[in-house]
Coordinates of C-alpha atoms and ligand atoms in Angstrom, one line a residue:
M1 CA 20.2 -3.8 21.4
A2 CA 17.5 -4.1 24.3
W3 CA 13.8 -3.9 23.8
R4 CA 12.1 -1.1 24.7
E5 CA 8.1 -0.8 24.6
G6 CA 6.2 0.1 21.3
E7 CA 7.2 -1.5 18.0
K8 CA 10.2 -1.8 16.0
V9 CA 10.0 -0.8 12.2
F10 CA 12.4 -1.6 9.3
K11 CA 12.0 0.5 6.2
D12 CA 11.9 -1.9 3.1
P13 CA 11.5 -1.5 -0.6
V14 CA 9.1 -4.7 -1.1
H15 CA 7.0 -4.4 1.6
G16 CA 6.9 -0.6 2.7
Y17 CA 7.6 -1.1 6.1
I18 CA 8.4 -4.5 8.3
Y19 CA 6.9 -4.3 11.7
V20 CA 8.0 -6.0 14.9
H21 CA 5.7 -5.9 17.7
D22 CA 7.0 -9.4 19.6
P23 CA 10.3 -8.8 21.5
L24 CA 11.5 -12.5 20.6
I25 CA 11.6 -11.6 16.8
W26 CA 13.7 -8.7 17.8
D27 CA 16.4 -10.5 19.6
L28 CA 16.5 -13.4 17.0
I29 CA 17.2 -10.4 14.4
N30 CA 20.2 -9.2 16.7
T31 CA 21.4 -12.8 16.9
R32 CA 25.2 -13.2 15.3
E33 CA 23.6 -15.9 12.9
M34 CA 21.1 -13.6 11.6
Q35 CA 23.6 -10.7 11.1
R36 CA 25.7 -13.2 9.1
L37 CA 22.8 -13.2 6.7
R38 CA 23.8 -9.5 5.5
R39 CA 27.0 -10.7 4.4
I40 CA 25.3 -13.2 1.9
R41 CA 23.9 -11.9 -1.4
Q42 CA 20.5 -13.4 -2.0
L43 CA 21.3 -13.8 -5.6
G44 CA 25.0 -14.9 -5.4
T45 CA 26.8 -14.0 -8.2
A46 CA 23.7 -12.7 -10.4
Y47 CA 25.0 -8.8 -9.9
L48 CA 27.6 -9.9 -12.2
T49 CA 24.8 -9.6 -14.9
Y50 CA 22.0 -7.5 -13.2
P51 CA 24.1 -5.0 -11.4
G52 CA 20.9 -4.2 -8.9
G53 CA 20.9 -7.6 -7.9
E54 CA 23.2 -7.0 -4.8
H55 CA 20.5 -7.6 -2.1
S56 CA 21.3 -9.6 0.8
R57 CA 19.5 -12.8 2.5
F58 CA 19.0 -10.7 5.6
S59 CA 16.6 -8.3 3.8
H60 CA 14.8 -11.3 2.5
A61 CA 14.7 -13.1 6.0
L62 CA 13.2 -10.1 7.1
G63 CA 10.8 -10.1 4.1
V64 CA 9.6 -13.6 4.6
Y65 CA 9.0 -12.9 8.4
E66 CA 6.8 -9.8 7.3
V67 CA 4.6 -11.7 5.0
L68 CA 3.8 -14.1 7.6
R69 CA 2.9 -11.4 9.9
Q70 CA 0.3 -9.9 7.3
M71 CA -0.9 -13.7 6.7
L72 CA -1.5 -14.2 10.5
S73 CA -3.3 -10.5 10.9
H74 CA -5.4 -11.2 7.7
F75 CA -6.6 -14.9 9.4
A76 CA -7.1 -13.0 12.5
R77 CA -9.1 -10.0 10.9
N78 CA -11.4 -12.2 9.1
G79 CA -12.0 -14.8 11.9
Y80 CA -10.6 -17.7 9.9
D81 CA -10.1 -20.7 11.9
W82 CA -6.5 -20.6 12.7
P83 CA -4.8 -22.2 15.1
H84 CA -3.5 -19.4 17.4
Q85 CA -1.0 -21.5 19.4
Y86 CA 1.3 -21.4 16.2
D87 CA 1.3 -17.6 15.8
R88 CA 5.1 -17.4 17.0
L89 CA 5.9 -20.6 15.5
V90 CA 5.1 -19.4 12.0
T91 CA 6.7 -16.1 12.2
V92 CA 9.8 -17.0 13.8
S93 CA 10.5 -20.3 11.4
G94 CA 9.9 -17.6 8.7
L95 CA 12.6 -15.4 9.7
L96 CA 15.0 -18.1 10.6
H97 CA 14.4 -20.4 7.5
D98 CA 17.5 -19.4 5.6
I99 CA 19.8 -19.3 8.5
G100 CA 22.0 -21.9 7.2
H101 CA 22.6 -20.5 3.8
A102 CA 25.9 -20.9 2.5
P103 CA 27.8 -18.3 0.9
F104 CA 26.8 -17.3 -2.5
S105 CA 23.4 -18.3 -2.7
H106 CA 23.0 -22.0 -4.3
A107 CA 26.3 -22.2 -5.8
L108 CA 28.3 -23.4 -3.2
E109 CA 26.1 -25.9 -1.7
P110 CA 27.5 -29.1 -3.6
I111 CA 30.8 -27.9 -2.0
F112 CA 29.7 -27.6 1.4
G113 CA 28.2 -31.3 1.2
A114 CA 24.6 -30.6 2.5
H115 CA 21.7 -28.6 1.6
H116 CA 21.3 -25.2 3.4
E117 CA 18.0 -26.8 5.1
R118 CA 20.2 -29.1 6.9
W119 CA 22.9 -26.5 8.4
S120 CA 19.6 -24.3 9.1
Q121 CA 18.5 -27.2 11.5
R122 CA 22.0 -27.8 12.6
I123 CA 22.4 -24.3 13.8
I124 CA 18.8 -24.2 15.7
L125 CA 19.7 -27.0 17.4
D126 CA 22.9 -26.4 18.4
P127 CA 23.1 -25.3 22.2
H128 CA 26.1 -23.1 21.6
T129 CA 24.4 -20.5 18.9
E130 CA 22.6 -17.3 20.0
V131 CA 19.6 -18.2 17.9
H132 CA 19.4 -21.4 19.9
R133 CA 19.6 -19.7 23.4
V134 CA 16.9 -17.3 22.4
L135 CA 14.6 -19.9 21.1
A136 CA 15.2 -22.2 24.1
Q137 CA 13.7 -18.6 26.4
V138 CA 10.6 -19.6 25.0
S139 CA 10.5 -23.3 25.8
E140 CA 13.1 -26.1 25.9
D141 CA 11.3 -27.4 23.0
F142 CA 10.7 -24.7 21.1
P143 CA 13.8 -24.6 19.0
R144 CA 13.1 -28.4 18.0
Q145 CA 9.5 -27.4 16.8
V146 CA 11.4 -24.7 14.6
A147 CA 13.7 -27.0 13.2
E148 CA 10.5 -29.5 12.4
V149 CA 9.0 -26.9 10.6
L150 CA 11.9 -26.1 8.2
A151 CA 12.5 -29.8 7.7
K152 CA 8.8 -30.0 6.7
R153 CA 8.3 -32.5 9.4
H154 CA 5.9 -30.5 11.7
P155 CA 2.7 -32.3 12.5
S156 CA 0.7 -29.1 11.3
R157 CA 0.5 -29.1 7.5
L158 CA -0.9 -25.5 7.4
V159 CA 2.3 -24.4 9.2
V160 CA 4.7 -26.1 7.0
S161 CA 3.0 -24.9 3.9
M162 CA 2.8 -21.2 4.8
V163 CA 6.7 -21.4 5.1
S164 CA 7.3 -23.8 2.3
G165 CA 4.8 -24.9 -0.2
Q166 CA 3.1 -23.6 -3.5
L167 CA 2.3 -20.2 -2.5
D168 CA 4.6 -19.7 0.4
A169 CA 6.1 -16.7 2.3
D170 CA 9.5 -17.4 1.1
R171 CA 8.6 -17.6 -2.5
L172 CA 6.2 -14.6 -2.4
D173 CA 9.0 -12.4 -0.9
Y174 CA 11.9 -13.4 -2.9
L175 CA 10.3 -13.5 -6.4
M176 CA 9.2 -10.0 -5.6
R177 CA 12.6 -9.0 -4.3
D178 CA 14.8 -10.5 -6.6
S179 CA 12.5 -8.8 -9.6
L180 CA 12.4 -5.5 -7.9
F181 CA 16.4 -5.5 -7.5
T182 CA 17.5 -6.9 -10.9
G183 CA 14.7 -4.5 -12.5
V184 CA 13.0 -7.7 -14.3
D185 CA 9.5 -6.1 -13.9
Y186 CA 7.5 -8.9 -15.1
G187 CA 8.6 -10.7 -12.2
Q188 CA 6.2 -8.8 -9.9
F189 CA 2.6 -9.7 -9.0
D190 CA -0.1 -8.5 -7.0
L191 CA 1.2 -9.5 -3.5
A192 CA -1.3 -7.6 -1.4
R193 CA -4.1 -9.4 -3.4
I194 CA -2.4 -12.7 -2.7
L195 CA -2.4 -12.1 0.9
R196 CA -6.2 -11.5 0.9
I197 CA -7.3 -14.3 -0.9
L198 CA -5.4 -17.2 1.0
V199 CA -7.6 -19.0 3.6
P200 CA -6.8 -21.7 6.2
W201 CA -9.1 -24.7 5.6
K202 CA -8.8 -27.9 7.1
D203 CA -5.3 -27.8 7.9
R204 CA -4.5 -26.6 4.2
L205 CA -3.7 -23.2 2.9
V206 CA -6.4 -22.6 0.1
V207 CA -7.3 -19.8 -2.6
K208 CA -10.5 -18.2 -2.7
R209 CA -12.2 -18.9 -6.0
S210 CA -12.1 -15.2 -6.9
G211 CA -8.8 -14.9 -6.7
L212 CA -8.0 -17.1 -9.6
H213 CA -6.4 -14.4 -11.7
T214 CA -4.1 -13.0 -9.2
V215 CA -2.6 -16.7 -8.7
E216 CA -2.1 -17.4 -12.5
A217 CA -0.2 -13.8 -12.6
Y218 CA 2.0 -15.3 -9.6
L219 CA 2.7 -18.3 -11.4
L220 CA 3.4 -16.5 -14.7
A221 CA 5.9 -14.1 -12.9
R222 CA 7.5 -17.2 -11.4
Y223 CA 8.0 -18.7 -14.8
F224 CA 9.4 -15.4 -16.3
M225 CA 11.7 -15.2 -13.3
Y226 CA 13.3 -18.6 -13.7
W227 CA 14.2 -17.7 -17.4
Q228 CA 15.4 -14.1 -16.8
V229 CA 17.0 -14.4 -14.0
Y230 CA 17.6 -17.6 -12.0
F231 CA 18.9 -19.9 -15.3
H232 CA 19.7 -16.8 -17.5
P233 CA 23.0 -18.2 -19.4
V234 CA 25.3 -15.3 -17.9
C235 CA 24.0 -15.9 -14.4
R236 CA 25.1 -19.4 -15.0
A237 CA 28.4 -18.3 -16.5
A238 CA 29.3 -16.3 -13.2
E239 CA 28.4 -19.4 -11.1
I240 CA 30.6 -21.6 -12.8
G241 CA 33.0 -19.3 -12.6
L242 CA 33.2 -19.1 -9.0
K243 CA 32.7 -23.0 -8.7
K244 CA 35.7 -23.3 -11.0
V245 CA 38.1 -21.3 -8.8
L246 CA 37.1 -23.0 -5.5
L247 CA 37.7 -26.9 -7.5
R248 CA 41.1 -25.5 -8.4
A249 CA 41.7 -24.3 -4.8
Q250 CA 40.3 -27.5 -3.4
D251 CA 42.6 -29.8 -5.8
L252 CA 45.3 -27.9 -4.7
S253 CA 44.6 -28.2 -1.1
R254 CA 44.2 -31.9 -1.7
A255 CA 47.6 -32.3 -3.6
S256 CA 49.3 -31.1 -0.6
A257 CA 50.2 -27.9 -2.2
P258 CA 47.4 -25.8 -0.4
P259 CA 47.0 -22.2 -1.6
E260 CA 47.2 -19.7 0.9
V261 CA 44.0 -19.3 2.4
P262 CA 43.6 -16.5 5.4
H263 CA 40.5 -18.0 6.9
P264 CA 40.8 -21.3 8.9
A265 CA 37.1 -22.4 8.2
L266 CA 37.9 -21.8 4.6
R267 CA 41.3 -23.6 4.5
R268 CA 39.2 -26.6 6.3
L269 CA 36.2 -26.6 3.7
L270 CA 38.9 -26.6 0.8
A271 CA 40.8 -29.5 2.5
M272 CA 37.4 -31.5 2.3
E273 CA 37.8 -31.5 6.4
P274 CA 34.2 -31.9 8.1
L275 CA 33.1 -28.3 9.0
S276 CA 31.6 -27.8 12.7
V277 CA 28.5 -25.4 13.2
A278 CA 30.9 -22.6 14.4
D279 CA 33.3 -23.2 11.0
Y280 CA 30.3 -22.7 9.0
L281 CA 29.0 -19.6 10.6
E282 CA 32.5 -18.1 9.9
L283 CA 31.7 -18.1 6.2
D284 CA 30.1 -15.8 4.3
D285 CA 30.7 -14.0 0.8
F286 CA 33.4 -11.8 2.0
V287 CA 35.4 -14.6 3.4
V288 CA 35.1 -16.0 -0.1
L289 CA 36.1 -13.1 -2.2
T290 CA 39.1 -12.3 -0.2
A291 CA 40.6 -15.7 -0.5
V292 CA 39.7 -15.1 -4.4
A293 CA 41.0 -11.7 -4.8
N294 CA 44.4 -13.0 -2.9
W295 CA 44.6 -15.9 -5.6
R296 CA 44.8 -13.2 -8.2
H297 CA 48.4 -13.3 -7.6
H298 CA 48.8 -16.9 -6.7
P299 CA 52.0 -18.7 -8.2
D300 CA 49.4 -21.5 -9.7
P301 CA 48.5 -20.1 -13.4
I302 CA 45.2 -21.9 -13.4
L303 CA 44.2 -20.7 -9.8
S304 CA 45.2 -16.8 -10.5
D305 CA 44.2 -16.9 -13.8
L306 CA 40.4 -18.4 -12.8
A307 CA 40.4 -16.0 -10.0
R308 CA 41.2 -13.0 -12.3
R309 CA 38.4 -14.0 -14.8
L310 CA 36.0 -14.0 -12.0
L311 CA 37.4 -10.6 -10.5
D312 CA 37.5 -8.9 -13.8
R313 CA 34.2 -10.5 -15.0
R314 CA 35.8 -12.1 -18.3
L315 CA 33.3 -15.2 -17.6
L316 CA 33.2 -18.3 -19.8
K317 CA 30.9 -18.2 -22.9
Y318 CA 28.2 -20.6 -23.9
R319 CA 27.0 -22.5 -26.9
E320 CA 23.7 -23.9 -26.7
Y321 CA 24.3 -27.8 -26.2
P322 CA 21.0 -29.6 -26.9
S323 CA 22.0 -32.9 -27.8
G324 CA 24.3 -33.0 -24.6
D325 CA 25.9 -36.4 -26.3
P326 CA 28.8 -37.5 -24.0
Y327 CA 30.8 -39.0 -27.1
R328 CA 30.8 -35.5 -28.5
L329 CA 31.6 -33.9 -25.1
R330 CA 34.9 -36.2 -25.4
D331 CA 36.0 -34.3 -28.5
I332 CA 34.8 -31.1 -27.2
E333 CA 37.2 -31.5 -24.3
A334 CA 40.0 -32.7 -26.2
T335 CA 39.7 -29.3 -28.6
I336 CA 39.8 -27.6 -25.4
A337 CA 42.9 -29.3 -23.8
E338 CA 44.7 -28.8 -27.2
A339 CA 43.7 -24.9 -27.3
G340 CA 45.9 -25.3 -23.9
F341 CA 43.2 -24.9 -21.5
D342 CA 42.4 -27.9 -18.6
P343 CA 39.0 -29.0 -19.3
R344 CA 38.5 -29.8 -15.8
Y345 CA 38.6 -25.8 -15.2
Y346 CA 37.7 -24.4 -18.3
C347 CA 34.4 -26.3 -19.3
E348 CA 31.0 -27.3 -18.1
V349 CA 27.8 -28.7 -19.5
D350 CA 25.1 -26.9 -17.4
E351 CA 21.6 -27.7 -17.4
S352 CA 18.6 -25.3 -16.5
G353 CA 15.4 -26.6 -16.0
T354 CA 12.3 -26.6 -13.4
V355 CA 8.6 -27.3 -13.2
Y356 CA 6.9 -24.1 -12.4
Y357 CA 3.4 -25.6 -11.4
D358 CA 4.3 -29.3 -10.0
Y359 CA 0.9 -31.2 -10.2
Y360 CA -0.1 -34.3 -12.0
L361 CA -3.2 -33.5 -13.8
G362 CA -4.9 -36.7 -14.4
E363 CA -5.6 -38.0 -11.0
E364 CA -9.4 -37.2 -9.9
S365 CA -8.8 -37.6 -6.3
A366 CA -5.4 -35.7 -6.1
D367 CA -6.7 -33.5 -3.3
D368 CA -3.5 -34.4 -1.4
E369 CA -1.2 -33.7 -3.7
E370 CA 1.9 -31.5 -2.3
G371 CA 2.6 -29.3 -4.9
A372 CA -1.0 -28.4 -6.1
L373 CA -3.0 -25.1 -5.2
F374 CA -6.8 -25.2 -4.7
L375 CA -9.4 -23.0 -5.0
W376 CA -12.1 -22.8 -2.4
D377 CA -15.4 -21.9 -3.1
P378 CA -17.2 -20.8 0.3
E379 CA -20.8 -21.2 -1.3
E380 CA -20.3 -24.8 -1.8
G381 CA -17.5 -25.5 0.5
R382 CA -15.6 -27.6 -1.6
L383 CA -12.2 -27.5 -3.2
T384 CA -11.3 -27.7 -7.0
E385 CA -7.4 -28.2 -8.3
M386 CA -6.4 -24.9 -9.9
S387 CA -5.3 -26.3 -13.2
R388 CA -8.9 -27.5 -14.0
L389 CA -10.1 -24.3 -13.9
S390 CA -7.3 -22.2 -15.8
Q391 CA -5.9 -22.6 -19.2
P392 CA -2.8 -20.8 -18.5
I393 CA -1.9 -22.9 -15.7
R394 CA -2.5 -25.8 -17.5
A395 CA 0.0 -24.7 -20.1
I396 CA 3.1 -24.3 -17.8
A397 CA 1.7 -27.4 -15.2
R398 CA 4.1 -30.0 -15.4
E399 CA 5.9 -28.7 -17.9
R400 CA 9.7 -29.6 -17.9
Q401 CA 11.6 -27.0 -20.0
V402 CA 15.3 -28.0 -20.0
E403 CA 18.1 -25.9 -21.7
R404 CA 21.7 -27.6 -21.9
R405 CA 24.6 -25.2 -22.6
L406 CA 28.4 -25.7 -23.2
Y407 CA 30.5 -23.3 -21.4
L408 CA 34.2 -22.6 -22.6
P409 CA 37.0 -19.9 -22.9
E410 CA 35.9 -17.2 -25.2
E411 CA 39.3 -17.8 -26.6
V412 CA 38.9 -21.2 -27.7
L413 CA 35.3 -20.0 -29.2
E414 CA 36.8 -17.2 -31.2
S415 CA 40.0 -19.0 -32.2
P416 CA 40.1 -19.7 -36.0
Q417 CA 41.4 -22.7 -35.5
W418 CA 39.4 -24.3 -32.8
G419 CA 36.1 -22.3 -32.9
A420 CA 34.9 -23.9 -36.1
R421 CA 35.3 -27.2 -34.7
I422 CA 33.5 -26.6 -31.3
R423 CA 30.5 -25.0 -33.3
S424 CA 30.1 -28.0 -35.4
L425 CA 30.6 -30.2 -32.3
T426 CA 27.7 -28.4 -30.5
A427 CA 25.5 -28.2 -33.6
A428 CA 22.2 -30.0 -33.3
G429 CA 19.6 -28.2 -35.2
G430 CA 16.0 -28.2 -34.6
L431 CA 16.0 -26.7 -31.0
R432 CA 16.1 -23.2 -30.0
A433 CA 16.7 -21.2 -26.9
P434 CA 13.9 -18.7 -25.6
G435 CA 15.0 -15.2 -26.1
F436 CA 16.8 -13.9 -23.2
L437 CA 16.4 -10.3 -21.6
S438 CA 19.6 -8.4 -22.0
S439 CA 20.5 -6.4 -18.3
V440 CA 22.7 -4.2 -19.9
E441 CA 22.5 -4.3 -23.6
D442 CA 22.3 -6.9 -26.0
D443 CA 25.9 -8.2 -26.6
E444 CA 26.3 -8.1 -22.8
A445 CA 23.6 -10.6 -22.2
D446 CA 24.4 -12.8 -25.3
G447 CA 28.0 -13.2 -24.5
Ligands
ZN1 ZN1 14.5 -18.1 1.4

């Protein structure tokens, strides 16, 4: 679509409206590579747990752009010291930050053999992509500058931290968006106020001291979203289900009995041949799901069974497995094999855990710590690391909570013959999982 005078707007459930004033942004939105993101769900397989979680990475990319656009207009309105030559670089980098995302969110990254950030850079630097051609119209060097921001290697630390940092536009948008679409309300926070309390200060993004509670609420929202959505045991089960189907397809491909794969790029991926940028851009959720739907009727009994389990949402069940003892795991796998299931495809130990606010509290002179948030006192003109002033932040800072779970077929867990053995092998006592929110009803999220 050609640019006409004036502005373009998108209606958006998170931000109300997304405003496009710059023809460059409009041209980028209309590239083939950006449009591909409409066919990748932001939350991968989480829609099998939270039926509302169907939103696309395209809507998130527009949202990140909009958050950055609002940050810049807030800086300008307040007369903050901000290097205006970076205006375009910031909004463009935000829009394109997920351009290299694999189908199904992070679930398939290991299969692609590289992180999506690396693919983003390859796509932006490849002279054959539409995104590259649009960026190169700004200047010959502009694609490289954008790739540097995404690789966190750009000389302006401020620019990098606005796109990826503790309070970056990426997190601000995805937390609000994922929370809204899943219906997990306590992932919401006061985004409008966060945008008002951010200040560019000496090449870093800091927070006005009066915004302390707003940031506390944001960090707690992040904590809740991790445990209620990103690490939800049934969301993990769906992701494991998808990985297992593709693992079987990959094994069959390598054993010179390749399953029928309608799509050439997916065929190359499963055969573990290196992918070109053009191949990679052919892949999206639809291509992967079409292959899985075809495999429902495949003569290989394991492949067809795994495909059916995913499509019909008969996911692996889980038991808490706090010890993670490898000797016990051997016995568990032997039990699953005795019950007639190949543990390579029907058993998985999954670990979830993250640090919500990554900052080492003990250092006095830790002003340069990457993962830290700083409060800025305009009167005293000095910075204080946030956890020093906030008890809730201290409580979650640097805490690494890990949940370990064993996934296996319901048939094994519920069988009188094998179930009791599995229960005794996974029992540990002492450790309890946090209560998980059910998306539908109690027994649903439970199992
Ligand atoms: Zn993102």
